[in-house]
């Protein structure tokens, strides 16, 4: 290229660079509020929590630096270990129930006909109700003698309407699982439905032409193509289950005999009932680390090579 041609291209290059810099500055300015919110509501509280976890920090009183003692105590804390064990048990039970119901409902309403859209709305309605509100609704429904569910099933002769279902672990646990399924499955149904509708119809038609049964098509074609959606649904489900608090706090209050205390419930009791904020901070960080590792493991196991 001659010197004349280079001189002619220099203004164009400088103009493009100037435009790129302006766009970069504009993007930084537009994203600045998000960075500020992230720093104020996540980064700074996280740093503060780490600092508090390294101290004997009473809710009222002077903090005392103790290093990693809170973390060592957590490994020998029977109450926290029992709460963590129950949380894992709850997660193992509720996750496949939610996934199975979400898949079933998504296949029932996957066609775009009017009646299917009506049922989509009906199934999704509980999602818009707050978890606390849903917990109070189900708590009232299953009250002995006065609850609509206990009265109806008692009139049908299915169960004793005077029984206190929240005084027994298994009945209380089943009611909580039923409430969470009713409350959450609509959102997971929509996620699965979106994944199903994204699968090209030509793929299913090719499978039918090749003689594949409905089950073979589902297992060998639909499920593999839904792996990214499945990973998202499982991450949401497992994360929500490991952080369960409201439903057990409202419906069982940790009973009977402390058998339904979750990890977050125990952290709440440690910080705001026993007033040991430093130890509660350490437990919170342990739970956050465990949740991060579980979510990362799920994403690695279920990731699709086409999306990685």
mmCIF file of C-alpha atoms in Angstrom:
data_model
loop_
_atom_site.group_PDB
_atom_site.id
_atom_site.type_symbol
_atom_site.label_atom_id
_atom_site.label_comp_id
_atom_site.label_asym_id
_atom_site.label_seq_id
_atom_site.Cartn_x
_atom_site.Cartn_y
_atom_site.Cartn_z
ATOM 1 C CA UNK A 1 0.000 0.000 0.000
ATOM 2 C CA UNK A 2 1.343 3.392 -0.960
ATOM 3 C CA UNK A 3 1.897 6.253 1.450
ATOM 4 C CA UNK A 4 -0.933 8.167 -0.200
ATOM 5 C CA UNK A 5 -3.387 5.296 0.366
ATOM 6 C CA UNK A 6 -2.299 4.915 4.001
ATOM 7 C CA UNK A 7 -2.770 8.651 4.572
ATOM 8 C CA UNK A 8 -6.260 8.388 3.072
ATOM 9 C CA UNK A 9 -7.214 5.470 5.390
ATOM 10 C CA UNK A 10 -5.897 7.018 8.595
ATOM 11 C CA UNK A 11 -8.886 9.378 9.156
ATOM 12 C CA UNK A 12 -11.322 6.484 8.630
ATOM 13 C CA UNK A 13 -9.439 4.293 11.099
ATOM 14 C CA UNK A 14 -9.261 7.098 13.665
ATOM 15 C CA UNK A 15 -12.999 7.703 13.249
ATOM 16 C CA UNK A 16 -13.815 4.023 13.838
ATOM 17 C CA UNK A 17 -11.594 3.918 16.916
ATOM 18 C CA UNK A 18 -13.241 7.068 18.266
ATOM 19 C CA UNK A 19 -16.710 5.564 17.780
ATOM 20 C CA UNK A 20 -15.609 2.316 19.472
ATOM 21 C CA UNK A 21 -14.261 4.243 22.476
ATOM 22 C CA UNK A 22 -17.475 6.242 22.756
ATOM 23 C CA UNK A 23 -19.550 3.070 22.650
ATOM 24 C CA UNK A 24 -17.331 1.515 25.300
ATOM 25 C CA UNK A 25 -17.690 4.538 27.576
ATOM 26 C CA UNK A 26 -21.452 4.610 26.990
ATOM 27 C CA UNK A 27 -21.718 0.912 27.840
ATOM 28 C CA UNK A 28 -19.722 1.458 31.027
ATOM 29 C CA UNK A 29 -21.933 4.384 32.056
ATOM 30 C CA UNK A 30 -25.124 2.424 31.394
ATOM 31 C CA UNK A 31 -23.878 -0.605 33.363
ATOM 32 C CA UNK A 32 -22.568 1.499 36.253
ATOM 33 C CA UNK A 33 -25.896 1.433 38.210
ATOM 34 C CA UNK A 34 -25.902 -2.364 38.030
ATOM 35 C CA UNK A 35 -22.322 -2.493 39.357
ATOM 36 C CA UNK A 36 -23.256 -0.110 42.173
ATOM 37 C CA UNK A 37 -26.255 -2.240 43.167
ATOM 38 C CA UNK A 38 -24.138 -5.387 42.968
ATOM 39 C CA UNK A 39 -21.491 -3.854 45.188
ATOM 40 C CA UNK A 40 -23.916 -2.407 47.734
ATOM 41 C CA UNK A 41 -26.243 -5.397 48.040
ATOM 42 C CA UNK A 42 -23.885 -8.342 47.418
ATOM 43 C CA UNK A 43 -20.150 -7.658 47.453
ATOM 44 C CA UNK A 44 -20.061 -5.454 50.559
ATOM 45 C CA UNK A 45 -22.486 -7.644 52.583
ATOM 46 C CA UNK A 46 -20.444 -10.697 51.581
ATOM 47 C CA UNK A 47 -17.185 -9.070 52.743
ATOM 48 C CA UNK A 48 -18.897 -7.990 55.942
ATOM 49 C CA UNK A 49 -20.238 -11.490 56.542
ATOM 50 C CA UNK A 50 -16.785 -13.024 56.076
ATOM 51 C CA UNK A 51 -15.361 -10.566 58.605
ATOM 52 C CA UNK A 52 -18.163 -11.261 61.092
ATOM 53 C CA UNK A 53 -17.675 -15.025 60.739
ATOM 54 C CA UNK A 54 -14.114 -14.643 62.006
ATOM 55 C CA UNK A 55 -15.313 -13.035 65.229
ATOM 56 C CA UNK A 56 -17.271 -13.934 68.306
ATOM 57 C CA UNK A 57 -19.896 -11.360 67.422
ATOM 58 C CA UNK A 58 -22.880 -11.087 69.765
ATOM 59 C CA UNK A 59 -25.897 -9.129 68.592
ATOM 60 C CA UNK A 60 -25.337 -6.795 71.546
ATOM 61 C CA UNK A 61 -21.793 -6.418 72.795
ATOM 62 C CA UNK A 62 -18.198 -6.094 71.644
ATOM 63 C CA UNK A 63 -16.923 -8.474 68.918
ATOM 64 C CA UNK A 64 -13.806 -10.556 69.620
ATOM 65 C CA UNK A 65 -11.604 -11.965 66.867
ATOM 66 C CA UNK A 66 -11.412 -15.780 67.058
ATOM 67 C CA UNK A 67 -10.191 -16.741 63.570
ATOM 68 C CA UNK A 68 -11.621 -19.983 62.165
ATOM 69 C CA UNK A 69 -13.100 -21.179 65.442
ATOM 70 C CA UNK A 70 -16.696 -20.696 64.232
ATOM 71 C CA UNK A 71 -16.029 -22.934 61.228
ATOM 72 C CA UNK A 72 -14.473 -25.619 63.407
ATOM 73 C CA UNK A 73 -17.449 -25.471 65.767
ATOM 74 C CA UNK A 74 -19.832 -25.906 62.823
ATOM 75 C CA UNK A 75 -18.309 -29.315 62.039
ATOM 76 C CA UNK A 76 -19.144 -30.470 65.574
ATOM 77 C CA UNK A 77 -22.527 -28.776 65.906
ATOM 78 C CA UNK A 78 -25.102 -31.571 66.167
ATOM 79 C CA UNK A 79 -28.037 -29.199 65.699
ATOM 80 C CA UNK A 80 -26.660 -27.724 62.491
ATOM 81 C CA UNK A 81 -25.646 -31.146 61.158
ATOM 82 C CA UNK A 82 -29.165 -32.490 61.824
ATOM 83 C CA UNK A 83 -30.652 -29.445 60.107
ATOM 84 C CA UNK A 84 -28.314 -29.918 57.138
ATOM 85 C CA UNK A 85 -29.248 -33.613 56.972
ATOM 86 C CA UNK A 86 -32.950 -32.812 56.958
ATOM 87 C CA UNK A 87 -32.398 -30.171 54.279
ATOM 88 C CA UNK A 88 -30.636 -32.710 52.068
ATOM 89 C CA UNK A 89 -33.436 -35.235 52.670
ATOM 90 C CA UNK A 90 -36.057 -32.631 51.767
ATOM 91 C CA UNK A 91 -34.133 -31.713 48.601
ATOM 92 C CA UNK A 92 -33.840 -35.350 47.549
ATOM 93 C CA UNK A 93 -37.586 -35.861 48.013
ATOM 94 C CA UNK A 94 -38.965 -32.655 46.497
ATOM 95 C CA UNK A 95 -36.673 -32.373 43.446
ATOM 96 C CA UNK A 96 -37.836 -35.483 41.526
ATOM 97 C CA UNK A 97 -41.461 -34.730 42.442
ATOM 98 C CA UNK A 98 -41.217 -31.233 40.977
ATOM 99 C CA UNK A 99 -39.368 -32.466 37.894
ATOM 100 C CA UNK A 100 -41.865 -35.269 37.201
ATOM 101 C CA UNK A 101 -44.872 -32.983 37.678
ATOM 102 C CA UNK A 102 -43.292 -30.259 35.520
ATOM 103 C CA UNK A 103 -42.637 -32.722 32.691
ATOM 104 C CA UNK A 104 -46.121 -34.191 32.954
ATOM 105 C CA UNK A 105 -47.903 -30.840 32.924
ATOM 106 C CA UNK A 106 -45.680 -29.509 30.128
ATOM 107 C CA UNK A 107 -46.578 -32.467 27.873
ATOM 108 C CA UNK A 108 -50.267 -32.079 28.704
ATOM 109 C CA UNK A 109 -50.362 -28.425 27.635
ATOM 110 C CA UNK A 110 -47.641 -28.428 24.975
ATOM 111 C CA UNK A 111 -50.087 -27.862 22.111
ATOM 112 C CA UNK A 112 -51.006 -24.264 21.424
ATOM 113 C CA UNK A 113 -54.769 -24.754 21.394
ATOM 114 C CA UNK A 114 -56.995 -22.453 23.430
ATOM 115 C CA UNK A 115 -57.893 -25.018 26.087
ATOM 116 C CA UNK A 116 -54.231 -25.801 26.601
ATOM 117 C CA UNK A 117 -53.426 -22.113 27.139
ATOM 118 C CA UNK A 118 -56.240 -21.937 29.702
ATOM 119 C CA UNK A 119 -54.748 -24.851 31.618
ATOM 120 C CA UNK A 120 -51.290 -23.278 31.373
ATOM 121 C CA UNK A 121 -52.704 -20.217 33.132
ATOM 122 C CA UNK A 122 -54.445 -22.326 35.767
ATOM 123 C CA UNK A 123 -51.309 -24.320 36.553
ATOM 124 C CA UNK A 124 -49.230 -21.145 36.706
ATOM 125 C CA UNK A 125 -51.562 -19.166 39.009
ATOM 126 C CA UNK A 126 -50.085 -20.460 42.314
ATOM 127 C CA UNK A 127 -46.672 -19.127 41.251
ATOM 128 C CA UNK A 128 -47.873 -15.526 41.605
ATOM 129 C CA UNK A 129 -48.911 -16.178 45.215
ATOM 130 C CA UNK A 130 -46.176 -15.456 47.735
ATOM 131 C CA UNK A 131 -44.611 -18.443 49.450
ATOM 132 C CA UNK A 132 -45.645 -17.119 52.858
ATOM 133 C CA UNK A 133 -49.233 -16.611 51.677
ATOM 134 C CA UNK A 134 -49.338 -20.108 50.212
ATOM 135 C CA UNK A 135 -47.960 -21.538 53.448
ATOM 136 C CA UNK A 136 -50.679 -19.838 55.503
ATOM 137 C CA UNK A 137 -53.362 -21.054 53.079
ATOM 138 C CA UNK A 138 -52.237 -24.663 53.407
ATOM 139 C CA UNK A 139 -51.746 -24.309 57.152
ATOM 140 C CA UNK A 140 -55.384 -23.288 57.464
ATOM 141 C CA UNK A 141 -56.569 -25.998 55.048
ATOM 142 C CA UNK A 142 -55.060 -28.739 57.191
ATOM 143 C CA UNK A 143 -56.076 -27.471 60.630
ATOM 144 C CA UNK A 144 -57.927 -30.126 62.595
ATOM 145 C CA UNK A 145 -61.756 -29.743 62.697
ATOM 146 C CA UNK A 146 -61.886 -26.357 60.919
ATOM 147 C CA UNK A 147 -59.629 -26.872 57.893
ATOM 148 C CA UNK A 148 -61.438 -27.376 54.553
ATOM 149 C CA UNK A 149 -59.179 -30.284 53.593
ATOM 150 C CA UNK A 150 -59.533 -32.113 56.915
ATOM 151 C CA UNK A 151 -63.309 -31.482 56.982
ATOM 152 C CA UNK A 152 -63.809 -32.774 53.431
ATOM 153 C CA UNK A 153 -61.651 -35.868 53.867
ATOM 154 C CA UNK A 154 -63.244 -36.502 57.253
ATOM 155 C CA UNK A 155 -66.740 -36.412 55.719
ATOM 156 C CA UNK A 156 -65.559 -38.885 53.093
ATOM 157 C CA UNK A 157 -64.268 -41.165 55.839
ATOM 158 C CA UNK A 158 -60.687 -41.016 54.561
ATOM 159 C CA UNK A 159 -59.128 -39.681 57.758
ATOM 160 C CA UNK A 160 -59.874 -38.460 61.255
ATOM 161 C CA UNK A 161 -60.683 -34.724 61.000
ATOM 162 C CA UNK A 162 -59.689 -34.158 64.638
ATOM 163 C CA UNK A 163 -56.112 -35.322 64.084
ATOM 164 C CA UNK A 164 -53.353 -32.730 64.360
ATOM 165 C CA UNK A 165 -51.402 -33.455 61.176
ATOM 166 C CA UNK A 166 -48.604 -31.102 62.162
ATOM 167 C CA UNK A 167 -47.873 -33.108 65.304
ATOM 168 C CA UNK A 168 -46.561 -36.033 63.234
ATOM 169 C CA UNK A 169 -43.388 -35.715 61.171
ATOM 170 C CA UNK A 170 -44.483 -37.604 58.081
ATOM 171 C CA UNK A 171 -47.902 -35.966 57.749
ATOM 172 C CA UNK A 172 -46.440 -32.495 58.368
ATOM 173 C CA UNK A 173 -43.649 -33.176 55.888
ATOM 174 C CA UNK A 174 -46.116 -34.439 53.263
ATOM 175 C CA UNK A 175 -48.276 -31.313 53.630
ATOM 176 C CA UNK A 176 -45.249 -29.046 53.185
ATOM 177 C CA UNK A 177 -44.110 -31.015 50.122
ATOM 178 C CA UNK A 178 -47.619 -30.787 48.675
ATOM 179 C CA UNK A 179 -47.742 -27.030 49.236
ATOM 180 C CA UNK A 180 -44.334 -26.436 47.639
ATOM 181 C CA UNK A 181 -45.243 -28.615 44.648
ATOM 182 C CA UNK A 182 -48.518 -26.718 44.171
ATOM 183 C CA UNK A 183 -46.706 -23.398 44.526
ATOM 184 C CA UNK A 184 -43.606 -23.990 42.362
ATOM 185 C CA UNK A 185 -44.427 -26.545 39.685
ATOM 186 C CA UNK A 186 -46.171 -24.015 37.410
ATOM 187 C CA UNK A 187 -42.944 -22.085 36.832
ATOM 188 C CA UNK A 188 -40.962 -25.246 36.152
ATOM 189 C CA UNK A 189 -43.709 -26.391 33.788
ATOM 190 C CA UNK A 190 -43.264 -23.209 31.730
ATOM 191 C CA UNK A 191 -39.491 -23.694 31.581
ATOM 192 C CA UNK A 192 -39.849 -27.292 30.403
ATOM 193 C CA UNK A 193 -42.606 -26.262 27.982
ATOM 194 C CA UNK A 194 -40.339 -23.627 26.442
ATOM 195 C CA UNK A 195 -37.635 -26.261 25.974
ATOM 196 C CA UNK A 196 -40.064 -28.710 24.360
ATOM 197 C CA UNK A 197 -41.436 -26.113 21.970
ATOM 198 C CA UNK A 198 -37.887 -25.191 20.942
ATOM 199 C CA UNK A 199 -37.300 -28.723 19.610
ATOM 200 C CA UNK A 200 -37.861 -28.756 15.826
ATOM 201 C CA UNK A 201 -40.929 -30.799 14.873
ATOM 202 C CA UNK A 202 -38.924 -32.331 12.007
ATOM 203 C CA UNK A 203 -36.839 -34.224 14.568
ATOM 204 C CA UNK A 204 -39.903 -35.940 16.051
ATOM 205 C CA UNK A 205 -41.323 -36.633 12.601
ATOM 206 C CA UNK A 206 -38.054 -38.279 11.537
ATOM 207 C CA UNK A 207 -38.156 -40.473 14.644
ATOM 208 C CA UNK A 208 -41.734 -41.551 13.901
ATOM 209 C CA UNK A 209 -40.823 -42.364 10.299
ATOM 210 C CA UNK A 210 -37.948 -44.505 11.561
ATOM 211 C CA UNK A 211 -40.432 -46.452 13.700
ATOM 212 C CA UNK A 212 -39.499 -45.071 17.129
ATOM 213 C CA UNK A 213 -42.137 -45.434 19.824
ATOM 214 C CA UNK A 214 -43.358 -42.503 21.922
ATOM 215 C CA UNK A 215 -41.162 -43.619 24.827
ATOM 216 C CA UNK A 216 -38.090 -44.048 22.603
ATOM 217 C CA UNK A 217 -38.660 -40.605 21.104
ATOM 218 C CA UNK A 218 -38.998 -39.077 24.552
ATOM 219 C CA UNK A 219 -35.979 -40.813 26.082
ATOM 220 C CA UNK A 220 -33.536 -40.711 23.163
ATOM 221 C CA UNK A 221 -34.516 -37.428 21.490
ATOM 222 C CA UNK A 222 -36.563 -35.145 23.739
ATOM 223 C CA UNK A 223 -34.588 -35.612 26.958
ATOM 224 C CA UNK A 224 -31.110 -35.127 25.366
ATOM 225 C CA UNK A 225 -32.307 -31.986 23.578
ATOM 226 C CA UNK A 226 -33.760 -30.708 26.862
ATOM 227 C CA UNK A 227 -30.513 -31.006 28.788
ATOM 228 C CA UNK A 228 -29.872 -27.235 29.002
ATOM 229 C CA UNK A 229 -33.464 -26.675 30.166
ATOM 230 C CA UNK A 230 -33.232 -29.613 32.545
ATOM 231 C CA UNK A 231 -30.052 -28.185 34.044
ATOM 232 C CA UNK A 232 -31.742 -24.821 34.608
ATOM 233 C CA UNK A 233 -34.808 -26.400 36.216
ATOM 234 C CA UNK A 234 -32.711 -28.609 38.488
ATOM 235 C CA UNK A 235 -30.511 -25.715 39.592
ATOM 236 C CA UNK A 236 -33.593 -23.669 40.485
ATOM 237 C CA UNK A 237 -35.210 -26.600 42.274
ATOM 238 C CA UNK A 238 -32.162 -27.700 44.251
ATOM 239 C CA UNK A 239 -31.155 -24.158 45.176
ATOM 240 C CA UNK A 240 -34.665 -23.349 46.377
ATOM 241 C CA UNK A 241 -34.844 -26.566 48.391
ATOM 242 C CA UNK A 242 -31.468 -26.072 50.058
ATOM 243 C CA UNK A 243 -32.537 -22.547 51.033
ATOM 244 C CA UNK A 244 -35.969 -23.629 52.307
ATOM 245 C CA UNK A 245 -37.142 -21.588 55.277
ATOM 246 C CA UNK A 246 -40.538 -19.860 54.955
ATOM 247 C CA UNK A 247 -42.683 -22.958 54.534
ATOM 248 C CA UNK A 248 -41.211 -24.757 57.541
ATOM 249 C CA UNK A 249 -41.086 -21.650 59.710
ATOM 250 C CA UNK A 250 -44.771 -20.893 59.051
ATOM 251 C CA UNK A 251 -46.325 -24.348 58.749
ATOM 252 C CA UNK A 252 -44.376 -26.458 61.263
ATOM 253 C CA UNK A 253 -42.178 -23.951 63.152
ATOM 254 C CA UNK A 254 -39.486 -26.639 63.053
ATOM 255 C CA UNK A 255 -41.684 -29.229 64.761
ATOM 256 C CA UNK A 256 -42.558 -31.765 65.792
ATOM 257 C CA UNK A 257 -39.648 -31.896 68.246
ATOM 258 C CA UNK A 258 -37.332 -29.946 65.927
ATOM 259 C CA UNK A 259 -37.519 -32.581 63.188
ATOM 260 C CA UNK A 260 -38.283 -30.118 60.358
ATOM 261 C CA UNK A 261 -35.615 -27.505 61.046
ATOM 262 C CA UNK A 262 -33.732 -26.691 57.840
ATOM 263 C CA UNK A 263 -30.237 -25.278 57.520
ATOM 264 C CA UNK A 264 -31.501 -21.731 56.919
ATOM 265 C CA UNK A 265 -33.934 -22.125 59.822
ATOM 266 C CA UNK A 266 -31.043 -23.103 62.091
ATOM 267 C CA UNK A 267 -28.995 -20.136 60.877
ATOM 268 C CA UNK A 268 -31.934 -17.852 61.675
ATOM 269 C CA UNK A 269 -32.251 -19.316 65.171
ATOM 270 C CA UNK A 270 -28.518 -18.968 65.766
ATOM 271 C CA UNK A 271 -28.416 -15.333 64.706
ATOM 272 C CA UNK A 272 -31.745 -13.936 65.881
ATOM 273 C CA UNK A 273 -32.797 -16.229 68.730
ATOM 274 C CA UNK A 274 -29.441 -17.098 70.278
ATOM 275 C CA UNK A 275 -27.943 -13.726 69.180
ATOM 276 C CA UNK A 276 -24.681 -15.335 67.999
ATOM 277 C CA UNK A 277 -24.262 -13.343 64.785
ATOM 278 C CA UNK A 278 -20.652 -14.376 64.168
ATOM 279 C CA UNK A 279 -21.438 -18.088 64.265
ATOM 280 C CA UNK A 280 -24.565 -17.554 62.128
ATOM 281 C CA UNK A 281 -22.392 -15.754 59.548
ATOM 282 C CA UNK A 282 -20.020 -18.723 59.423
ATOM 283 C CA UNK A 283 -22.935 -21.119 58.923
ATOM 284 C CA UNK A 284 -24.293 -18.884 56.146
ATOM 285 C CA UNK A 285 -20.979 -18.942 54.300
ATOM 286 C CA UNK A 286 -20.739 -22.722 54.642
ATOM 287 C CA UNK A 287 -24.231 -23.064 53.163
ATOM 288 C CA UNK A 288 -23.391 -20.618 50.351
ATOM 289 C CA UNK A 289 -20.251 -22.597 49.473
ATOM 290 C CA UNK A 290 -22.167 -25.887 49.497
ATOM 291 C CA UNK A 291 -24.894 -24.397 47.313
ATOM 292 C CA UNK A 292 -22.338 -23.078 44.843
ATOM 293 C CA UNK A 293 -20.579 -26.435 44.588
ATOM 294 C CA UNK A 294 -23.851 -28.318 44.113
ATOM 295 C CA UNK A 295 -25.039 -25.910 41.408
ATOM 296 C CA UNK A 296 -21.669 -26.097 39.630
ATOM 297 C CA UNK A 297 -21.746 -29.886 39.777
ATOM 298 C CA UNK A 298 -25.232 -29.962 38.272
ATOM 299 C CA UNK A 299 -24.240 -27.664 35.430
ATOM 300 C CA UNK A 300 -21.153 -29.755 34.650
ATOM 301 C CA UNK A 301 -23.073 -33.041 34.704
ATOM 302 C CA UNK A 302 -26.012 -31.829 32.628
ATOM 303 C CA UNK A 303 -24.298 -29.431 30.262
ATOM 304 C CA UNK A 304 -24.766 -30.000 26.563
ATOM 305 C CA UNK A 305 -21.557 -30.026 24.547
ATOM 306 C CA UNK A 306 -23.306 -27.899 21.930
ATOM 307 C CA UNK A 307 -23.757 -25.144 24.536
ATOM 308 C CA UNK A 308 -20.468 -25.395 26.428
#
